[in-house]
């Protein structure tokens, strides 16, 4: 059994399409999404349709929550993007398609446990909103302890847009440190972040995702090039999406 882990698509259709195409060669049996399908990007409706079609389930990210319910603790640009995003769904009217879409969005889950994996968008402590940053492994021992206390074996998280593996040492390993492969083992707990499909922030603009190989007991990290320029142009053409939301994609930050 092999599971594709997608997260933080952020309405970036070009990145999502490239990732799904890349996954065509990875022998994957199922897809899951760790949230933030919405927010920042220019194609929220089509991204939701693709995730709904492909993924067994998706989690509720803070940007999904912001667009569907209420943007809380957002900066001005993110709040404006959230209202614009909601308007795109409302503009679809009351067709059967639109209703199915609302139903899917209404079913987004806050936490899911499958096999030995606890899945949340943020952290096991605060599932929707808390960030678990790579530097927390060094700077925040109490936070790390409290988070790992809530993890029985393994957890999958998104939200920071930084791919990698936290262990309960605590330590953080970037995919580069691991040759893009981490093997689960009995002597440590691990929290895996697959990185962001649609808005990477680790200075690598390529879309990021991961695959869990359950039989071999490992996780593989992948990066995929996509047509960033098209997305930047779309964002620049939408007044409600500030230009920076496009520009940052070019640098992966
Ligand atoms: Zn996000």
PDB file of C-alpha atoms and ligand atoms in Angstrom:
ATOM      1  CA  UNK A   1       0.000   0.000   0.000  1.00  0.00           C
ATOM      2  CA  UNK A   2       1.294   3.454  -0.953  1.00  0.00           C
ATOM      3  CA  UNK A   3      -0.346   6.727   0.120  1.00  0.00           C
ATOM      4  CA  UNK A   4       0.255  10.115  -1.518  1.00  0.00           C
ATOM      5  CA  UNK A   5       0.339  12.969   1.001  1.00  0.00           C
ATOM      6  CA  UNK A   6      -0.631  16.374  -0.385  1.00  0.00           C
ATOM      7  CA  UNK A   7      -0.863  19.579   1.634  1.00  0.00           C
ATOM      8  CA  UNK A   8      -1.238  23.333   1.264  1.00  0.00           C
ATOM      9  CA  UNK A   9      -2.380  23.431  -2.350  1.00  0.00           C
ATOM     10  CA  UNK A  10      -3.535  27.028  -1.825  1.00  0.00           C
ATOM     11  CA  UNK A  11      -5.641  27.197  -4.980  1.00  0.00           C
ATOM     12  CA  UNK A  12      -2.618  26.686  -7.221  1.00  0.00           C
ATOM     13  CA  UNK A  13      -4.050  24.585 -10.049  1.00  0.00           C
ATOM     14  CA  UNK A  14      -0.856  24.426 -12.125  1.00  0.00           C
ATOM     15  CA  UNK A  15       1.126  23.048  -9.168  1.00  0.00           C
ATOM     16  CA  UNK A  16      -1.607  20.582  -8.227  1.00  0.00           C
ATOM     17  CA  UNK A  17      -1.959  19.319 -11.792  1.00  0.00           C
ATOM     18  CA  UNK A  18       1.812  18.840 -12.109  1.00  0.00           C
ATOM     19  CA  UNK A  19       1.938  16.927  -8.813  1.00  0.00           C
ATOM     20  CA  UNK A  20      -0.948  14.642  -9.807  1.00  0.00           C
ATOM     21  CA  UNK A  21       0.731  13.947 -13.131  1.00  0.00           C
ATOM     22  CA  UNK A  22       4.025  13.178 -11.390  1.00  0.00           C
ATOM     23  CA  UNK A  23       2.177  10.832  -9.036  1.00  0.00           C
ATOM     24  CA  UNK A  24       1.061   8.835 -12.077  1.00  0.00           C
ATOM     25  CA  UNK A  25       4.479   7.126 -12.021  1.00  0.00           C
ATOM     26  CA  UNK A  26       4.657   6.492  -8.248  1.00  0.00           C
ATOM     27  CA  UNK A  27       2.341   3.464  -7.911  1.00  0.00           C
ATOM     28  CA  UNK A  28       0.092   5.153  -5.399  1.00  0.00           C
ATOM     29  CA  UNK A  29      -3.057   3.427  -4.103  1.00  0.00           C
ATOM     30  CA  UNK A  30      -4.667   6.356  -2.354  1.00  0.00           C
ATOM     31  CA  UNK A  31      -4.401  10.100  -1.894  1.00  0.00           C
ATOM     32  CA  UNK A  32      -4.981  12.197   1.217  1.00  0.00           C
ATOM     33  CA  UNK A  33      -4.776  15.965   1.761  1.00  0.00           C
ATOM     34  CA  UNK A  34      -3.657  17.716   4.953  1.00  0.00           C
ATOM     35  CA  UNK A  35      -5.616  20.915   4.335  1.00  0.00           C
ATOM     36  CA  UNK A  36      -5.351  24.455   3.011  1.00  0.00           C
ATOM     37  CA  UNK A  37      -6.739  23.616  -0.412  1.00  0.00           C
ATOM     38  CA  UNK A  38      -7.869  27.253  -0.407  1.00  0.00           C
ATOM     39  CA  UNK A  39      -6.399  30.682   0.176  1.00  0.00           C
ATOM     40  CA  UNK A  40      -3.831  32.869  -1.661  1.00  0.00           C
ATOM     41  CA  UNK A  41      -4.168  31.303  -5.121  1.00  0.00           C
ATOM     42  CA  UNK A  42      -6.300  32.036  -8.207  1.00  0.00           C
ATOM     43  CA  UNK A  43      -8.103  28.685  -8.785  1.00  0.00           C
ATOM     44  CA  UNK A  44      -9.915  27.668  -5.602  1.00  0.00           C
ATOM     45  CA  UNK A  45     -12.960  26.043  -7.246  1.00  0.00           C
ATOM     46  CA  UNK A  46     -11.045  23.795  -9.632  1.00  0.00           C
ATOM     47  CA  UNK A  47      -8.558  22.802  -6.937  1.00  0.00           C
ATOM     48  CA  UNK A  48     -11.382  21.743  -4.621  1.00  0.00           C
ATOM     49  CA  UNK A  49     -12.919  19.694  -7.445  1.00  0.00           C
ATOM     50  CA  UNK A  50      -9.621  17.901  -8.115  1.00  0.00           C
ATOM     51  CA  UNK A  51      -8.930  17.193  -4.438  1.00  0.00           C
ATOM     52  CA  UNK A  52     -12.515  15.983  -3.942  1.00  0.00           C
ATOM     53  CA  UNK A  53     -12.146  13.688  -6.936  1.00  0.00           C
ATOM     54  CA  UNK A  54      -8.726  12.269  -6.017  1.00  0.00           C
ATOM     55  CA  UNK A  55      -8.453  12.255  -2.248  1.00  0.00           C
ATOM     56  CA  UNK A  56     -10.013   9.836   0.205  1.00  0.00           C
ATOM     57  CA  UNK A  57     -10.393  12.760   2.604  1.00  0.00           C
ATOM     58  CA  UNK A  58      -8.983  16.198   3.305  1.00  0.00           C
ATOM     59  CA  UNK A  59      -8.318  18.046   6.542  1.00  0.00           C
ATOM     60  CA  UNK A  60      -9.535  21.531   7.442  1.00  0.00           C
ATOM     61  CA  UNK A  61      -6.694  24.050   7.190  1.00  0.00           C
ATOM     62  CA  UNK A  62      -6.778  27.546   8.651  1.00  0.00           C
ATOM     63  CA  UNK A  63      -7.282  29.007   5.164  1.00  0.00           C
ATOM     64  CA  UNK A  64     -10.124  26.613   4.372  1.00  0.00           C
ATOM     65  CA  UNK A  65     -11.682  27.662   7.661  1.00  0.00           C
ATOM     66  CA  UNK A  66     -11.041  31.322   6.832  1.00  0.00           C
ATOM     67  CA  UNK A  67     -12.718  31.139   3.444  1.00  0.00           C
ATOM     68  CA  UNK A  68     -15.656  28.985   4.584  1.00  0.00           C
ATOM     69  CA  UNK A  69     -16.371  30.457   7.993  1.00  0.00           C
ATOM     70  CA  UNK A  70     -14.313  33.372   9.296  1.00  0.00           C
ATOM     71  CA  UNK A  71     -10.749  34.567   8.637  1.00  0.00           C
ATOM     72  CA  UNK A  72      -9.211  34.760  12.133  1.00  0.00           C
ATOM     73  CA  UNK A  73      -5.721  36.174  12.821  1.00  0.00           C
ATOM     74  CA  UNK A  74      -5.132  36.790   9.111  1.00  0.00           C
ATOM     75  CA  UNK A  75      -3.090  39.698   7.778  1.00  0.00           C
ATOM     76  CA  UNK A  76      -4.865  42.106   5.408  1.00  0.00           C
ATOM     77  CA  UNK A  77      -3.732  40.308   2.232  1.00  0.00           C
ATOM     78  CA  UNK A  78      -4.787  36.883   3.505  1.00  0.00           C
ATOM     79  CA  UNK A  79      -8.140  38.190   4.719  1.00  0.00           C
ATOM     80  CA  UNK A  80      -8.837  39.848   1.387  1.00  0.00           C
ATOM     81  CA  UNK A  81      -7.889  36.614  -0.393  1.00  0.00           C
ATOM     82  CA  UNK A  82     -10.250  34.658   1.892  1.00  0.00           C
ATOM     83  CA  UNK A  83     -13.228  36.879   1.041  1.00  0.00           C
ATOM     84  CA  UNK A  84     -12.377  36.711  -2.664  1.00  0.00           C
ATOM     85  CA  UNK A  85     -12.114  32.923  -2.412  1.00  0.00           C
ATOM     86  CA  UNK A  86     -15.534  32.611  -0.778  1.00  0.00           C
ATOM     87  CA  UNK A  87     -17.032  34.804  -3.517  1.00  0.00           C
ATOM     88  CA  UNK A  88     -15.710  32.391  -6.180  1.00  0.00           C
ATOM     89  CA  UNK A  89     -17.725  29.555  -4.660  1.00  0.00           C
ATOM     90  CA  UNK A  90     -20.809  31.719  -4.201  1.00  0.00           C
ATOM     91  CA  UNK A  91     -20.586  32.789  -7.855  1.00  0.00           C
ATOM     92  CA  UNK A  92     -21.085  29.141  -8.863  1.00  0.00           C
ATOM     93  CA  UNK A  93     -24.748  29.475  -7.916  1.00  0.00           C
ATOM     94  CA  UNK A  94     -26.906  26.540  -6.874  1.00  0.00           C
ATOM     95  CA  UNK A  95     -26.126  23.856  -9.468  1.00  0.00           C
ATOM     96  CA  UNK A  96     -25.774  20.228  -8.430  1.00  0.00           C
ATOM     97  CA  UNK A  97     -22.007  20.577  -8.862  1.00  0.00           C
ATOM     98  CA  UNK A  98     -21.909  23.568  -6.563  1.00  0.00           C
ATOM     99  CA  UNK A  99     -23.930  21.772  -3.934  1.00  0.00           C
ATOM    100  CA  UNK A 100     -21.634  18.724  -4.055  1.00  0.00           C
ATOM    101  CA  UNK A 101     -18.696  21.076  -3.622  1.00  0.00           C
ATOM    102  CA  UNK A 102     -20.189  22.749  -0.531  1.00  0.00           C
ATOM    103  CA  UNK A 103     -20.886  19.327   0.862  1.00  0.00           C
ATOM    104  CA  UNK A 104     -17.271  18.270   0.378  1.00  0.00           C
ATOM    105  CA  UNK A 105     -16.038  21.482   2.022  1.00  0.00           C
ATOM    106  CA  UNK A 106     -18.452  20.943   4.899  1.00  0.00           C
ATOM    107  CA  UNK A 107     -16.927  17.511   5.487  1.00  0.00           C
ATOM    108  CA  UNK A 108     -13.314  18.711   5.895  1.00  0.00           C
ATOM    109  CA  UNK A 109     -11.984  17.103   9.048  1.00  0.00           C
ATOM    110  CA  UNK A 110      -9.941  18.562  11.914  1.00  0.00           C
ATOM    111  CA  UNK A 111      -8.047  15.363  12.704  1.00  0.00           C
ATOM    112  CA  UNK A 112      -7.894  11.886  11.234  1.00  0.00           C
ATOM    113  CA  UNK A 113      -6.162   8.791  12.574  1.00  0.00           C
ATOM    114  CA  UNK A 114      -5.308   6.177   9.946  1.00  0.00           C
ATOM    115  CA  UNK A 115      -3.087   3.193  10.671  1.00  0.00           C
ATOM    116  CA  UNK A 116      -0.451   4.565  13.048  1.00  0.00           C
ATOM    117  CA  UNK A 117      -0.637   8.090  11.645  1.00  0.00           C
ATOM    118  CA  UNK A 118      -2.309  11.001  13.392  1.00  0.00           C
ATOM    119  CA  UNK A 119      -3.102  13.613  10.724  1.00  0.00           C
ATOM    120  CA  UNK A 120      -3.671  17.305  11.452  1.00  0.00           C
ATOM    121  CA  UNK A 121      -3.094  20.490   9.479  1.00  0.00           C
ATOM    122  CA  UNK A 122      -1.211  22.394  12.218  1.00  0.00           C
ATOM    123  CA  UNK A 123       0.010  20.388  15.213  1.00  0.00           C
ATOM    124  CA  UNK A 124      -1.448  17.603  17.374  1.00  0.00           C
ATOM    125  CA  UNK A 125      -1.737  20.239  20.131  1.00  0.00           C
ATOM    126  CA  UNK A 126      -3.623  22.857  18.087  1.00  0.00           C
ATOM    127  CA  UNK A 127      -4.797  21.045  14.967  1.00  0.00           C
ATOM    128  CA  UNK A 128      -5.811  23.941  12.745  1.00  0.00           C
ATOM    129  CA  UNK A 129      -3.638  26.921  13.635  1.00  0.00           C
ATOM    130  CA  UNK A 130      -0.348  26.077  15.335  1.00  0.00           C
ATOM    131  CA  UNK A 131       2.917  26.026  13.381  1.00  0.00           C
ATOM    132  CA  UNK A 132       5.598  23.425  13.976  1.00  0.00           C
ATOM    133  CA  UNK A 133       8.718  25.081  12.549  1.00  0.00           C
ATOM    134  CA  UNK A 134      12.040  23.355  11.864  1.00  0.00           C
ATOM    135  CA  UNK A 135      13.767  25.666  14.378  1.00  0.00           C
ATOM    136  CA  UNK A 136      11.354  24.544  17.136  1.00  0.00           C
ATOM    137  CA  UNK A 137      13.403  21.335  17.321  1.00  0.00           C
ATOM    138  CA  UNK A 138      16.265  23.450  18.701  1.00  0.00           C
ATOM    139  CA  UNK A 139      14.549  26.439  20.317  1.00  0.00           C
ATOM    140  CA  UNK A 140      11.356  25.077  21.860  1.00  0.00           C
ATOM    141  CA  UNK A 141      11.923  21.871  23.860  1.00  0.00           C
ATOM    142  CA  UNK A 142       8.726  22.254  25.924  1.00  0.00           C
ATOM    143  CA  UNK A 143       6.582  22.764  22.838  1.00  0.00           C
ATOM    144  CA  UNK A 144       8.213  19.752  21.155  1.00  0.00           C
ATOM    145  CA  UNK A 145       7.627  17.614  24.233  1.00  0.00           C
ATOM    146  CA  UNK A 146       3.967  18.619  24.519  1.00  0.00           C
ATOM    147  CA  UNK A 147       3.391  17.947  20.844  1.00  0.00           C
ATOM    148  CA  UNK A 148       5.152  14.567  20.836  1.00  0.00           C
ATOM    149  CA  UNK A 149       3.229  13.596  23.995  1.00  0.00           C
ATOM    150  CA  UNK A 150       0.132  13.645  21.788  1.00  0.00           C
ATOM    151  CA  UNK A 151       1.692  11.428  19.116  1.00  0.00           C
ATOM    152  CA  UNK A 152       1.567   7.698  19.700  1.00  0.00           C
ATOM    153  CA  UNK A 153       3.846   6.706  16.803  1.00  0.00           C
ATOM    154  CA  UNK A 154       3.687   9.014  13.814  1.00  0.00           C
ATOM    155  CA  UNK A 155       1.950  12.204  12.782  1.00  0.00           C
ATOM    156  CA  UNK A 156       1.437  13.969   9.463  1.00  0.00           C
ATOM    157  CA  UNK A 157       1.224  17.766   9.486  1.00  0.00           C
ATOM    158  CA  UNK A 158       1.242  20.655   7.004  1.00  0.00           C
ATOM    159  CA  UNK A 159       0.807  24.395   7.584  1.00  0.00           C
ATOM    160  CA  UNK A 160       4.452  25.635   7.624  1.00  0.00           C
ATOM    161  CA  UNK A 161       5.076  24.727   3.966  1.00  0.00           C
ATOM    162  CA  UNK A 162       8.473  23.280   5.007  1.00  0.00           C
ATOM    163  CA  UNK A 163       8.972  19.611   4.095  1.00  0.00           C
ATOM    164  CA  UNK A 164      10.862  17.324   6.452  1.00  0.00           C
ATOM    165  CA  UNK A 165      10.832  14.996   9.446  1.00  0.00           C
ATOM    166  CA  UNK A 166      10.738  15.839  13.161  1.00  0.00           C
ATOM    167  CA  UNK A 167      11.879  13.135  15.553  1.00  0.00           C
ATOM    168  CA  UNK A 168      11.291  13.103  19.308  1.00  0.00           C
ATOM    169  CA  UNK A 169      15.027  13.568  20.020  1.00  0.00           C
ATOM    170  CA  UNK A 170      13.954  16.329  19.183  1.00  0.00           C
ATOM    171  CA  UNK A 171      15.502  16.867  15.782  1.00  0.00           C
ATOM    172  CA  UNK A 172      14.474  18.110  12.366  1.00  0.00           C
ATOM    173  CA  UNK A 173      15.711  16.675   9.068  1.00  0.00           C
ATOM    174  CA  UNK A 174      15.183  18.310   5.709  1.00  0.00           C
ATOM    175  CA  UNK A 175      14.529  15.930   2.807  1.00  0.00           C
ATOM    176  CA  UNK A 176      18.045  16.782   1.541  1.00  0.00           C
ATOM    177  CA  UNK A 177      19.537  15.481   4.809  1.00  0.00           C
ATOM    178  CA  UNK A 178      17.718  12.184   4.246  1.00  0.00           C
ATOM    179  CA  UNK A 179      18.311  11.638   0.533  1.00  0.00           C
ATOM    180  CA  UNK A 180      14.552  12.240   0.212  1.00  0.00           C
ATOM    181  CA  UNK A 181      13.767   9.056   2.186  1.00  0.00           C
ATOM    182  CA  UNK A 182      12.970   8.480   5.831  1.00  0.00           C
ATOM    183  CA  UNK A 183      12.606   4.944   7.204  1.00  0.00           C
ATOM    184  CA  UNK A 184      10.332   4.531  10.236  1.00  0.00           C
ATOM    185  CA  UNK A 185      11.952   2.734  13.142  1.00  0.00           C
ATOM    186  CA  UNK A 186      11.038   1.439  16.576  1.00  0.00           C
ATOM    187  CA  UNK A 187      13.216   3.729  18.631  1.00  0.00           C
ATOM    188  CA  UNK A 188      11.769   7.114  17.628  1.00  0.00           C
ATOM    189  CA  UNK A 189       8.469   8.844  17.036  1.00  0.00           C
ATOM    190  CA  UNK A 190       8.259  10.964  13.893  1.00  0.00           C
ATOM    191  CA  UNK A 191       6.194  13.881  12.605  1.00  0.00           C
ATOM    192  CA  UNK A 192       6.256  14.212   8.826  1.00  0.00           C
ATOM    193  CA  UNK A 193       5.545  17.370   6.838  1.00  0.00           C
ATOM    194  CA  UNK A 194       5.213  16.780   3.073  1.00  0.00           C
ATOM    195  CA  UNK A 195       5.771  20.483   2.292  1.00  0.00           C
ATOM    196  CA  UNK A 196       3.419  22.575   0.198  1.00  0.00           C
ATOM    197  CA  UNK A 197       2.063  21.755  -3.249  1.00  0.00           C
ATOM    198  CA  UNK A 198       1.053  25.298  -4.106  1.00  0.00           C
ATOM    199  CA  UNK A 199       3.204  27.712  -2.104  1.00  0.00           C
ATOM    200  CA  UNK A 200       6.575  26.257  -0.983  1.00  0.00           C
ATOM    201  CA  UNK A 201       8.474  28.430   1.487  1.00  0.00           C
ATOM    202  CA  UNK A 202      11.822  26.648   1.745  1.00  0.00           C
ATOM    203  CA  UNK A 203      13.459  28.688  -1.041  1.00  0.00           C
ATOM    204  CA  UNK A 204      12.710  25.958  -3.597  1.00  0.00           C
ATOM    205  CA  UNK A 205       9.828  27.072  -5.841  1.00  0.00           C
ATOM    206  CA  UNK A 206       9.036  23.529  -7.014  1.00  0.00           C
ATOM    207  CA  UNK A 207       5.827  21.884  -5.748  1.00  0.00           C
ATOM    208  CA  UNK A 208       6.404  19.521  -2.823  1.00  0.00           C
ATOM    209  CA  UNK A 209       4.652  16.294  -1.778  1.00  0.00           C
ATOM    210  CA  UNK A 210       5.382  12.954  -0.099  1.00  0.00           C
ATOM    211  CA  UNK A 211       4.478   9.278  -0.475  1.00  0.00           C
ATOM    212  CA  UNK A 212       4.246   6.781   2.387  1.00  0.00           C
ATOM    213  CA  UNK A 213       5.192   3.227   1.495  1.00  0.00           C
ATOM    214  CA  UNK A 214       3.428   1.233   4.211  1.00  0.00           C
ATOM    215  CA  UNK A 215       4.991  -2.129   3.328  1.00  0.00           C
ATOM    216  CA  UNK A 216       8.547  -0.822   3.280  1.00  0.00           C
ATOM    217  CA  UNK A 217       7.875   1.453   6.273  1.00  0.00           C
ATOM    218  CA  UNK A 218       9.237   4.631   4.784  1.00  0.00           C
ATOM    219  CA  UNK A 219       8.297   8.043   3.449  1.00  0.00           C
ATOM    220  CA  UNK A 220       9.596   9.482   0.185  1.00  0.00           C
ATOM    221  CA  UNK A 221       9.797  13.233  -0.570  1.00  0.00           C
ATOM    222  CA  UNK A 222       9.338  14.623  -4.077  1.00  0.00           C
ATOM    223  CA  UNK A 223       9.637  18.011  -5.821  1.00  0.00           C
ATOM    224  CA  UNK A 224       8.023  18.876  -9.140  1.00  0.00           C
ATOM    225  CA  UNK A 225       8.553  21.800 -11.484  1.00  0.00           C
ATOM    226  CA  UNK A 226       5.432  23.503 -12.766  1.00  0.00           C
ATOM    227  CA  UNK A 227       4.474  26.588 -14.750  1.00  0.00           C
ATOM    228  CA  UNK A 228       4.969  29.182 -11.992  1.00  0.00           C
ATOM    229  CA  UNK A 229       4.809  32.118 -14.426  1.00  0.00           C
ATOM    230  CA  UNK A 230       1.211  31.310 -15.429  1.00  0.00           C
ATOM    231  CA  UNK A 231       0.087  31.324 -11.828  1.00  0.00           C
ATOM    232  CA  UNK A 232       1.906  34.586 -11.134  1.00  0.00           C
ATOM    233  CA  UNK A 233       0.157  36.207 -14.129  1.00  0.00           C
ATOM    234  CA  UNK A 234      -3.239  34.989 -12.952  1.00  0.00           C
ATOM    235  CA  UNK A 235      -2.637  36.371  -9.457  1.00  0.00           C
ATOM    236  CA  UNK A 236      -1.420  39.710 -10.817  1.00  0.00           C
ATOM    237  CA  UNK A 237      -4.612  39.982 -12.881  1.00  0.00           C
ATOM    238  CA  UNK A 238      -6.896  39.609  -9.830  1.00  0.00           C
ATOM    239  CA  UNK A 239      -7.034  42.874  -7.863  1.00  0.00           C
ATOM    240  CA  UNK A 240      -8.160  41.168  -4.639  1.00  0.00           C
ATOM    241  CA  UNK A 241      -5.041  38.985  -4.608  1.00  0.00           C
ATOM    242  CA  UNK A 242      -2.044  41.145  -3.761  1.00  0.00           C
ATOM    243  CA  UNK A 243       0.877  40.903  -6.225  1.00  0.00           C
ATOM    244  CA  UNK A 244       3.198  39.550  -3.536  1.00  0.00           C
ATOM    245  CA  UNK A 245       1.154  36.325  -3.449  1.00  0.00           C
ATOM    246  CA  UNK A 246       2.364  35.712  -6.993  1.00  0.00           C
ATOM    247  CA  UNK A 247       5.887  37.078  -6.602  1.00  0.00           C
ATOM    248  CA  UNK A 248       6.665  34.839  -3.622  1.00  0.00           C
ATOM    249  CA  UNK A 249       5.981  31.731  -5.730  1.00  0.00           C
ATOM    250  CA  UNK A 250       8.943  32.611  -7.964  1.00  0.00           C
ATOM    251  CA  UNK A 251      11.321  32.387  -5.021  1.00  0.00           C
ATOM    252  CA  UNK A 252       9.581  29.719  -2.976  1.00  0.00           C
ATOM    253  CA  UNK A 253       9.067  31.874   0.091  1.00  0.00           C
TER     254      UNK A 253
HETATM  255 ZN1  LIG B   1      -0.962  26.746   4.189  1.00  0.00          ZN
END
